[in-house]
Amino acid sequence: MTLAQTPRNHQVFGIDWPVVRAVVARDLRAIRRSKAVIIPMLLVPFLLLVVLPLLVGIAARRASSPTSTISFLDSLPAALAGPIASLPPDEQLLTLVLGYLLAPLFLIVPLMVSAVLAADAFAGEKERHTMETLLHLPIADRDLFIAKFLTGFLPAVAISWIGFTAFAVVANAVSWGIVDGLIVPNGLWLVVIFWVAPAVATLGLGIMVRVSARSRTTQEANQLGGAVILPLIFLAVGQATGLLLVDLAVAFAAGAAVWMVALFLVWRGASKFTRDRIAGNA
Amino acid sequence: MIAGTPFDGVSPAVDREGEVVITTRDLSRSFDDRVAVDALDLDVHAGEVLALLGPNGAGKTTTVRLLNGVLAPDRGETRVFGMDPNTDGIEVRRRTGVLTETAGLDGRLTARENLEFTARMRGLSKAESRRRVDLQLDRFEMHDMAEYRTAGFSTGQRKRLAMARALLHDPEILFLDEPTSGLDPAATRDVTDLIGSLAREHGRTVLLATHFLGEAGRIADRMAVLDHGRLRAIGRPDDLAAELWNGVPADIDLGGPATSEAIAIVASVEGVMRQEARATGLTISVRDRTTMARVLTALTSTGHAVYGASMRRASMEDVYFALEDSPMESFEQVAR
Ligand SMILES: Nc1ncnc2c1ncn2[C@@H]1O[C@H](COP(=O)(O)OP(=O)(O)OP(=O)(O)O)[C@@H](O)[C@H]1O
Ligand SMILES: [Mg+2]
């Protein structure tokens, strides 16, 4: 029996999953050994989700006068200011910062992780001349795209969720004894981690797929991608403190908007991800 | 260095002897306005080693990509095992193995991991992947390097590993893009022997892209000379060297410089392509052996004493440069 006749009955939705899994497994293994990729990918979540809440928490515990919180509450949308203002004064600052203000900042994690990984998966593959080898293997264009997508998406979501768990532990520990019950997770955080974060990860991928097609090296892709993604972060953080926090319906809607843009970009990227284009651009 | 037969206990020889496994008709591909492959007509038979010979930029790599469905043609078509690589690419690629120009190894993975990844991609089970990877690592004497990351490998080691990878799944057609570039003479000979054995003992078809004429002449059953994307000539290496184009150089010893009369006589013989006086006689180029006989008859029958005559063997390099220097039209009839 030659290989050509090997029955291939593991296809689901016409996707050759073992082949997709082989690519993802290889990519993740290679990435784990790549310091240039792994360090920013772990350092940023660590700073954002462990160090920052720790500092904020300690500072908030020491803040003797809640007046600054009160004046800040005035500038917040009423929907948010209301529930916070009704809390006892010493709980206000911690709940505000850890329970709400950090949530949009948290979204940097899935965005950055997926962007860094996508740059490595798409542009990096070209740079290392391993893309050509892949193109000569029996994998469909679409399956290859799916594999590359998952290489960025799965770790981005995983790191976000693990990071969130760490954050929840830190946030609740640091407010222990001051705030009654748990600060996180609250409703907002649940929407953010399960709905908005995957959308943002997909957005990062969608952007980087596009950018990588135009770059020859990972560095180039990262620079170009950074130029697109950084303003987006500022925009998101700036808008989110005013908007996302107001109520859950708005957070949901914002997530849906991100999903739509992200899926459009990914769909566009996928339809342009053909062997002929990739090899023709090499 | 490369031990044993290629597929010890893996699979029997493929017997398709003579069957056409690759055809192209009018196959063409451009990038922007640069033509990379231009109206290529080619038939490759099972079990044959066909060299695609040509200078840098001739279109060799592009041809391989077109045949394996990595690039789509602008015009014309191609069939591999009767399938169109453009639409049945996956099926075609299951049955072909490719050694790309750059080894294309992930430096962050070990030699073994690089090979096992390819084996898995080719649908082999874990156990079978391991078995075949071990077999290939042994064959290419890379076993003691197996657990090292390939980032530190030398050019030759990379090439060998990439070659091992191309053979992993026992492909029926092998596309080898410059398999010996960067190899030392011993490794070159091993690869050359391996290619010969793959084709002759195991019935595999080998398409070899190279710009080394000597290599093409030694290994290939036929050579296809490409230049600027066009097929300039195709045939057995000896035929190309001895019979076509530049002619066969020959020296004629007349005991002194040839007179202008002698030169005129020689020039008038049909099949003489070039003649030039030398201190001991003249040097000529003849189209073939029978021309040589006519030249000698013409000289002796007009009273010239011929002390000696010898034909040199045209080197592959002679053919190559003749092809490069000559106008395209003169080769078109030869290139079918
Ligand atoms: N992806 C691409 N984009 C633009 N031009 C290309 C591309 N691939 C090939 N070409 C052009 O097509 C022509 C043929 O290239 P190809 O790589 O097939 O040549 P080759 O015979 O393999 O050369 P070499 O011996 O240098 O490897 C060249 O002029 C090259 O510049
Ligand atoms: Mg080439």
mmCIF file of N, CA and C in Angstrom, chain B residues 14-64:
data_model
loop_
_atom_site.group_PDB
_atom_site.id
_atom_site.type_symbol
_atom_site.label_atom_id
_atom_site.label_comp_id
_atom_site.label_asym_id
_atom_site.label_seq_id
_atom_site.Cartn_x
_atom_site.Cartn_y
_atom_site.Cartn_z
ATOM 1 N N VAL B 14 8.816 0.900 -7.836
ATOM 2 C CA VAL B 14 7.624 1.248 -8.589
ATOM 3 C C VAL B 14 7.900 0.887 -10.043
ATOM 4 N N ASP B 15 7.002 0.147 -10.625
ATOM 5 C CA ASP B 15 7.248 -0.223 -12.013
ATOM 6 C C ASP B 15 6.277 0.468 -12.943
ATOM 7 N N ARG B 16 6.717 1.600 -13.437
ATOM 8 C CA ARG B 16 5.907 2.319 -14.405
ATOM 9 C C ARG B 16 6.757 2.601 -15.623
ATOM 10 N N GLU B 17 7.840 1.874 -15.695
ATOM 11 C CA GLU B 17 8.856 2.092 -16.704
ATOM 12 C C GLU B 17 8.304 2.687 -17.997
ATOM 13 N N GLY B 18 8.796 3.851 -18.342
ATOM 14 C CA GLY B 18 8.459 4.420 -19.633
ATOM 15 C C GLY B 18 7.188 5.241 -19.668
ATOM 16 N N GLU B 19 6.286 4.966 -18.752
ATOM 17 C CA GLU B 19 5.036 5.717 -18.693
ATOM 18 C C GLU B 19 5.334 7.204 -18.470
ATOM 19 N N VAL B 20 4.556 8.056 -19.133
ATOM 20 C CA VAL B 20 4.769 9.491 -18.934
ATOM 21 C C VAL B 20 4.098 9.911 -17.628
ATOM 22 N N VAL B 21 4.862 10.422 -16.691
ATOM 23 C CA VAL B 21 4.275 10.802 -15.402
ATOM 24 C C VAL B 21 4.103 12.310 -15.258
ATOM 25 N N ILE B 22 4.876 13.082 -16.022
ATOM 26 C CA ILE B 22 4.715 14.533 -16.001
ATOM 27 C C ILE B 22 4.625 15.025 -17.438
ATOM 28 N N THR B 23 3.605 15.810 -17.719
ATOM 29 C CA THR B 23 3.583 16.489 -19.017
ATOM 30 C C THR B 23 3.258 17.953 -18.786
ATOM 31 N N THR B 24 3.835 18.785 -19.601
ATOM 32 C CA THR B 24 3.441 20.185 -19.590
ATOM 33 C C THR B 24 3.239 20.609 -21.034
ATOM 34 N N ARG B 25 2.259 21.467 -21.232
ATOM 35 C CA ARG B 25 2.024 22.016 -22.568
ATOM 36 C C ARG B 25 1.854 23.517 -22.466
ATOM 37 N N ASP B 26 2.723 24.230 -23.148
ATOM 38 C CA ASP B 26 2.610 25.683 -23.200
ATOM 39 C C ASP B 26 2.628 26.305 -21.796
ATOM 40 N N LEU B 27 3.226 25.606 -20.855
ATOM 41 C CA LEU B 27 3.209 26.065 -19.465
ATOM 42 C C LEU B 27 3.968 27.387 -19.328
ATOM 43 N N SER B 28 3.284 28.392 -18.771
ATOM 44 C CA SER B 28 3.889 29.725 -18.695
ATOM 45 C C SER B 28 3.525 30.399 -17.383
ATOM 46 N N ARG B 29 4.488 31.153 -16.875
ATOM 47 C CA ARG B 29 4.213 31.915 -15.662
ATOM 48 C C ARG B 29 5.104 33.162 -15.625
ATOM 49 N N SER B 30 4.484 34.288 -15.366
ATOM 50 C CA SER B 30 5.247 35.535 -15.240
ATOM 51 C C SER B 30 5.083 36.096 -13.845
ATOM 52 N N PHE B 31 6.025 36.916 -13.448
ATOM 53 C CA PHE B 31 5.891 37.712 -12.232
ATOM 54 C C PHE B 31 5.940 39.167 -12.666
ATOM 55 N N ASP B 32 4.881 39.882 -12.376
ATOM 56 C CA ASP B 32 4.735 41.228 -12.928
ATOM 57 C C ASP B 32 4.931 41.131 -14.442
ATOM 58 N N ASP B 33 5.945 41.807 -14.984
ATOM 59 C CA ASP B 33 6.086 41.642 -16.432
ATOM 60 C C ASP B 33 7.307 40.801 -16.786
ATOM 61 N N ARG B 34 7.865 40.112 -15.769
ATOM 62 C CA ARG B 34 9.012 39.260 -16.050
ATOM 63 C C ARG B 34 8.562 37.819 -16.270
ATOM 64 N N VAL B 35 8.925 37.274 -17.412
ATOM 65 C CA VAL B 35 8.525 35.907 -17.724
ATOM 66 C C VAL B 35 9.490 34.941 -17.049
ATOM 67 N N ALA B 36 8.959 34.067 -16.209
ATOM 68 C CA ALA B 36 9.829 33.123 -15.506
ATOM 69 C C ALA B 36 9.852 31.780 -16.223
ATOM 70 N N VAL B 37 8.696 31.339 -16.706
ATOM 71 C CA VAL B 37 8.611 30.102 -17.491
ATOM 72 C C VAL B 37 7.779 30.430 -18.715
ATOM 73 N N ASP B 38 8.311 30.071 -19.864
ATOM 74 C CA ASP B 38 7.733 30.549 -21.111
ATOM 75 C C ASP B 38 7.394 29.385 -22.043
ATOM 76 N N ALA B 39 6.134 29.076 -22.159
ATOM 77 C CA ALA B 39 5.653 28.068 -23.110
ATOM 78 C C ALA B 39 6.445 26.764 -23.058
ATOM 79 N N LEU B 40 6.486 26.186 -21.879
ATOM 80 C CA LEU B 40 7.275 24.971 -21.683
ATOM 81 C C LEU B 40 6.484 23.730 -22.099
ATOM 82 N N ASP B 41 7.068 22.959 -22.987
ATOM 83 C CA ASP B 41 6.508 21.655 -23.358
ATOM 84 C C ASP B 41 7.487 20.588 -22.908
ATOM 85 N N LEU B 42 7.015 19.692 -22.070
ATOM 86 C CA LEU B 42 7.943 18.730 -21.489
ATOM 87 C C LEU B 42 7.202 17.431 -21.205
ATOM 88 N N ASP B 43 7.859 16.300 -21.457
ATOM 89 C CA ASP B 43 7.324 15.012 -21.019
ATOM 90 C C ASP B 43 8.389 14.322 -20.191
ATOM 91 N N VAL B 44 8.024 13.866 -19.031
ATOM 92 C CA VAL B 44 8.984 13.162 -18.197
ATOM 93 C C VAL B 44 8.463 11.749 -17.984
ATOM 94 N N HIS B 45 9.352 10.777 -18.192
ATOM 95 C CA HIS B 45 8.938 9.383 -18.102
ATOM 96 C C HIS B 45 9.269 8.811 -16.734
ATOM 97 N N ALA B 46 8.469 7.834 -16.342
ATOM 98 C CA ALA B 46 8.716 7.189 -15.060
ATOM 99 C C ALA B 46 10.096 6.559 -15.060
ATOM 100 N N GLY B 47 10.770 6.672 -13.944
ATOM 101 C CA GLY B 47 12.072 6.039 -13.792
ATOM 102 C C GLY B 47 13.204 6.789 -14.461
ATOM 103 N N GLU B 48 12.907 7.971 -14.945
ATOM 104 C CA GLU B 48 13.964 8.707 -15.634
ATOM 105 C C GLU B 48 14.506 9.818 -14.746
ATOM 106 N N VAL B 49 15.756 10.149 -14.945
ATOM 107 C CA VAL B 49 16.330 11.319 -14.286
ATOM 108 C C VAL B 49 16.429 12.415 -15.336
ATOM 109 N N LEU B 50 15.651 13.450 -15.163
ATOM 110 C CA LEU B 50 15.681 14.555 -16.116
ATOM 111 C C LEU B 50 16.299 15.765 -15.427
ATOM 112 N N ALA B 51 17.335 16.291 -16.026
ATOM 113 C CA ALA B 51 17.952 17.487 -15.448
ATOM 114 C C ALA B 51 17.361 18.728 -16.096
ATOM 115 N N LEU B 52 16.956 19.658 -15.257
ATOM 116 C CA LEU B 52 16.588 20.981 -15.757
ATOM 117 C C LEU B 52 17.838 21.818 -15.595
ATOM 118 N N LEU B 53 18.442 22.158 -16.719
ATOM 119 C CA LEU B 53 19.732 22.811 -16.656
ATOM 120 C C LEU B 53 19.583 24.248 -17.117
ATOM 121 N N GLY B 54 20.154 25.153 -16.383
ATOM 122 C CA GLY B 54 20.075 26.536 -16.829
ATOM 123 C C GLY B 54 20.744 27.466 -15.849
ATOM 124 N N PRO B 55 21.112 28.637 -16.331
ATOM 125 C CA PRO B 55 21.789 29.616 -15.472
ATOM 126 C C PRO B 55 20.825 30.198 -14.444
ATOM 127 N N ASN B 56 21.319 31.022 -13.545
ATOM 128 C CA ASN B 56 20.480 31.678 -12.542
ATOM 129 C C ASN B 56 19.344 32.406 -13.228
ATOM 130 N N GLY B 57 18.156 32.235 -12.677
ATOM 131 C CA GLY B 57 17.003 32.953 -13.210
ATOM 132 C C GLY B 57 16.401 32.327 -14.449
ATOM 133 N N ALA B 58 16.843 31.107 -14.787
ATOM 134 C CA ALA B 58 16.352 30.473 -16.010
ATOM 135 C C ALA B 58 14.906 30.002 -15.873
ATOM 136 N N GLY B 59 14.460 29.797 -14.638
ATOM 137 C CA GLY B 59 13.090 29.342 -14.439
ATOM 138 C C GLY B 59 12.992 27.929 -13.888
ATOM 139 N N LYS B 60 14.083 27.394 -13.382
ATOM 140 C CA LYS B 60 14.086 26.018 -12.876
ATOM 141 C C LYS B 60 13.197 25.880 -11.636
ATOM 142 N N THR B 61 13.432 26.747 -10.669
ATOM 143 C CA THR B 61 12.653 26.663 -9.431
ATOM 144 C C THR B 61 11.178 26.933 -9.698
ATOM 145 N N THR B 62 10.908 27.894 -10.556
ATOM 146 C CA THR B 62 9.519 28.195 -10.899
ATOM 147 C C THR B 62 8.853 26.982 -11.537
ATOM 148 N N THR B 63 9.589 26.277 -12.383
ATOM 149 C CA THR B 63 9.032 25.073 -13.009
ATOM 150 C C THR B 63 8.660 24.039 -11.954
ATOM 151 N N VAL B 64 9.555 23.807 -11.007
ATOM 152 C CA VAL B 64 9.265 22.844 -9.942
ATOM 153 C C VAL B 64 8.016 23.268 -9.161
#
